[in-house]
Coordinates of N, CA, C and O in Angstrom, one line a residue:
M1 N 32.6 10.0 82.6 CA 32.5 11.2 81.7 C 33.7 12.1 81.9 O 34.0 12.5 82.9
L2 N 34.2 12.5 80.6 CA 35.4 13.4 80.6 C 34.7 14.8 80.5 O 33.9 15.0 79.6
R3 N 35.3 15.8 81.0 CA 34.9 17.2 80.9 C 36.1 18.2 80.7 O 37.0 18.0 81.4
A4 N 35.8 19.1 79.9 CA 36.7 20.4 79.8 C 36.0 21.5 80.5 O 34.8 21.8 80.2
M5 N 36.6 22.1 81.5 CA 36.0 23.2 82.2 C 36.8 24.5 82.3 O 38.1 24.3 82.2
W6 N 36.2 25.7 82.3 CA 36.8 26.9 82.6 C 35.9 27.7 83.2 O 34.7 27.9 82.8
N7 N 36.3 28.6 84.2 CA 35.4 29.5 85.0 C 34.2 28.9 85.4 O 33.1 29.3 85.3
S8 N 34.3 27.6 85.9 CA 33.1 26.8 86.5 C 32.0 26.4 85.4 O 31.1 25.8 85.7
A9 N 32.3 26.6 84.1 CA 31.5 26.2 83.0 C 32.0 25.0 82.4 O 33.1 24.9 82.2
I10 N 31.1 24.0 82.0 CA 31.4 22.8 81.3 C 31.5 23.3 79.8 O 30.6 23.6 79.2
L11 N 32.7 23.1 79.3 CA 32.9 23.5 77.9 C 32.7 22.4 76.9 O 32.2 22.6 75.8
A12 N 33.0 21.2 77.3 CA 32.9 20.0 76.6 C 32.7 18.8 77.5 O 33.2 18.8 78.6
E13 N 31.9 17.8 77.0 CA 31.7 16.6 77.9 C 31.5 15.4 77.0 O 30.8 15.5 76.0
A14 N 32.3 14.3 77.2 CA 32.2 13.2 76.4 C 32.6 12.0 77.2 O 33.4 12.1 78.1
A15 N 32.1 10.8 76.7 CA 32.6 9.6 77.3 C 34.0 9.2 76.9 O 34.7 8.4 77.7
Q16 N 34.5 9.6 75.8 CA 35.7 9.3 75.2 C 36.4 10.5 74.5 O 35.7 11.3 73.9
T17 N 37.7 10.7 74.6 CA 38.3 11.7 73.8 C 39.5 11.0 73.0 O 39.8 9.8 73.4
D18 N 40.0 11.6 72.1 CA 41.3 11.3 71.4 C 42.5 11.9 72.1 O 42.4 13.1 72.3
I19 N 43.5 11.1 72.4 CA 44.6 11.7 73.0 C 45.8 11.8 72.1 O 46.2 10.7 71.5
V20 N 46.3 13.0 71.8 CA 47.4 13.2 71.0 C 48.5 14.1 71.7 O 48.0 15.1 72.1
E21 N 49.7 13.4 71.8 CA 50.8 14.2 72.5 C 50.3 14.8 73.9 O 50.6 15.8 74.2
G22 N 49.6 13.8 74.5 CA 49.1 14.3 75.9 C 47.9 15.2 76.0 O 47.6 15.4 77.2
N23 N 47.4 15.7 74.9 CA 46.2 16.5 75.0 C 45.0 15.7 74.6 O 45.0 14.9 73.6
H24 N 43.9 16.1 75.3 CA 42.6 15.5 74.9 C 41.9 16.2 73.9 O 41.8 17.4 74.1
Y25 N 41.5 15.6 73.0 CA 40.6 16.2 71.9 C 39.2 15.7 72.0 O 39.0 14.5 71.9
F26 N 38.3 16.6 72.1 CA 36.9 16.3 72.2 C 36.3 16.4 70.9 O 36.7 17.3 70.0
S27 N 35.4 15.7 70.4 CA 34.7 15.7 69.2 C 33.9 17.1 69.2 O 33.4 17.6 70.1
P28 N 33.7 17.6 67.9 CA 33.0 18.8 67.8 C 31.6 18.7 68.3 O 31.0 19.7 68.9
E29 N 30.9 17.5 68.3 CA 29.6 17.2 68.9 C 29.5 17.4 70.4 O 28.5 17.6 71.0
S30 N 30.7 17.1 71.0 CA 30.7 17.3 72.5 C 30.9 18.7 73.1 O 30.8 18.9 74.2
L31 N 31.1 19.7 72.2 CA 31.3 21.0 72.6 C 30.0 21.8 72.9 O 29.1 21.6 72.2
R32 N 30.1 22.6 73.9 CA 29.0 23.5 74.2 C 29.4 24.9 73.5 O 30.1 25.7 74.1
K33 N 29.0 24.9 72.3 CA 29.5 25.9 71.4 C 29.2 27.5 71.8 O 29.8 28.4 71.4
V34 N 28.2 27.6 72.7 CA 27.9 28.9 73.2 C 29.1 29.6 73.9 O 29.2 30.8 73.9
Y35 N 30.1 28.8 74.3 CA 31.3 29.4 75.0 C 32.4 29.7 74.1 O 33.5 30.1 74.5
F36 N 32.3 29.2 72.7 CA 33.4 29.3 71.9 C 33.2 30.4 70.8 O 32.2 30.5 70.3
R37 N 34.2 31.3 70.7 CA 34.2 32.3 69.7 C 35.3 32.2 68.7 O 36.5 31.9 69.1
D38 N 35.1 32.2 67.4 CA 36.1 32.1 66.4 C 37.2 33.1 66.7 O 37.0 34.3 67.0
S39 N 38.4 32.7 66.4 CA 39.6 33.5 66.5 C 40.3 33.6 65.0 O 40.1 32.6 64.2
K40 N 41.1 34.5 64.8 CA 41.9 34.5 63.5 C 43.2 33.8 63.6 O 43.8 33.7 62.6
T41 N 43.6 33.3 64.8 CA 44.7 32.7 65.0 C 44.7 31.2 64.4 O 43.7 30.6 64.5
R42 N 45.8 31.0 63.7 CA 46.0 29.6 63.1 C 47.4 29.2 63.4 O 48.2 30.0 63.6
S43 N 47.7 27.9 63.4 CA 49.0 27.4 63.5 C 49.1 26.1 62.6 O 48.1 25.6 62.3
V44 N 50.3 25.8 62.3 CA 50.4 24.6 61.4 C 51.4 23.7 61.8 O 52.5 24.0 62.5
C45 N 51.0 22.4 62.0 CA 51.9 21.3 62.3 C 52.0 20.4 61.1 O 51.1 20.1 60.4
P46 N 53.4 20.0 60.9 CA 53.6 19.1 59.6 C 52.8 17.9 59.5 O 52.5 17.4 58.5
W47 N 52.4 17.3 60.6 CA 51.6 16.0 60.5 C 50.3 16.1 61.0 O 49.4 15.2 60.6
K48 N 49.9 17.2 61.8 CA 48.5 17.3 62.2 C 47.7 18.3 61.3 O 46.5 18.3 61.3
G49 N 48.4 19.1 60.6 CA 47.8 20.2 59.6 C 47.5 21.5 60.4 O 48.2 21.8 61.4
T50 N 46.6 22.2 59.8 CA 46.3 23.5 60.4 C 45.4 23.5 61.5 O 44.3 22.7 61.5
A51 N 45.7 24.3 62.6 CA 44.7 24.4 63.8 C 44.1 25.7 63.7 O 44.7 26.7 63.5
C52 N 42.8 25.7 63.9 CA 42.0 26.9 64.0 C 41.6 27.1 65.5 O 41.2 26.3 66.2
Y53 N 42.0 28.2 66.0 CA 41.7 28.6 67.5 C 40.4 29.2 67.8 O 39.7 29.8 66.9
Y54 N 40.2 29.2 69.0 CA 38.8 29.7 69.5 C 39.0 30.4 70.9 O 39.9 29.9 71.7
T55 N 38.4 31.5 71.0 CA 38.5 32.2 72.4 C 37.3 31.7 73.2 O 36.2 31.7 72.7
L56 N 37.5 31.4 74.5 CA 36.5 31.0 75.4 C 35.9 32.3 76.0 O 36.6 33.2 76.3
V57 N 34.7 32.3 76.2 CA 33.9 33.3 76.7 C 32.8 32.8 77.7 O 31.9 32.1 77.4
V58 N 33.1 33.0 79.0 CA 32.2 32.6 80.1 C 32.0 33.7 81.0 O 32.9 34.3 81.6
D59 N 30.7 34.0 81.3 CA 30.4 35.1 82.2 C 31.1 36.4 81.9 O 31.6 37.0 82.9
G60 N 31.2 36.7 80.7 CA 31.9 38.0 80.4 C 33.5 38.0 80.4 O 34.1 38.9 80.0
K61 N 34.0 36.9 80.9 CA 35.5 36.7 80.9 C 35.9 36.0 79.7 O 35.3 34.9 79.2
E62 N 37.0 36.5 79.0 CA 37.7 35.8 77.9 C 38.9 35.2 78.1 O 39.8 35.7 79.0
N63 N 39.2 34.0 77.5 CA 40.4 33.3 77.5 C 40.8 33.2 76.0 O 40.4 32.2 75.2
A64 N 41.7 34.0 75.6 CA 42.0 34.3 74.2 C 42.8 33.0 73.7 O 43.6 32.5 74.3
D65 N 42.3 32.4 72.6 CA 43.0 31.3 71.8 C 43.2 30.1 72.7 O 44.2 29.4 72.5
A66 N 42.2 29.9 73.6 CA 42.5 28.8 74.6 C 42.1 27.4 74.0 O 42.5 26.4 74.6
A67 N 41.4 27.4 72.9 CA 40.9 26.1 72.3 C 41.3 26.0 71.0 O 41.4 27.1 70.2
W68 N 41.5 24.8 70.4 CA 41.9 24.6 68.9 C 41.2 23.4 68.4 O 40.8 22.5 69.2

């Protein structure tokens, strides 16, 4: 089982991820959305398209734009 963690919280968990340019991408269904807050940040890649960012919030601590 693959896990994404921050501040000792499991943010996502899945048996499989997609790997693009060395980054693991978890499916939306594998996210524990309670830790993700929408951000206004966006970026554009010519071949992957537009990325929407999320700020992580765990135990009152924030990690701005840490997920996309």
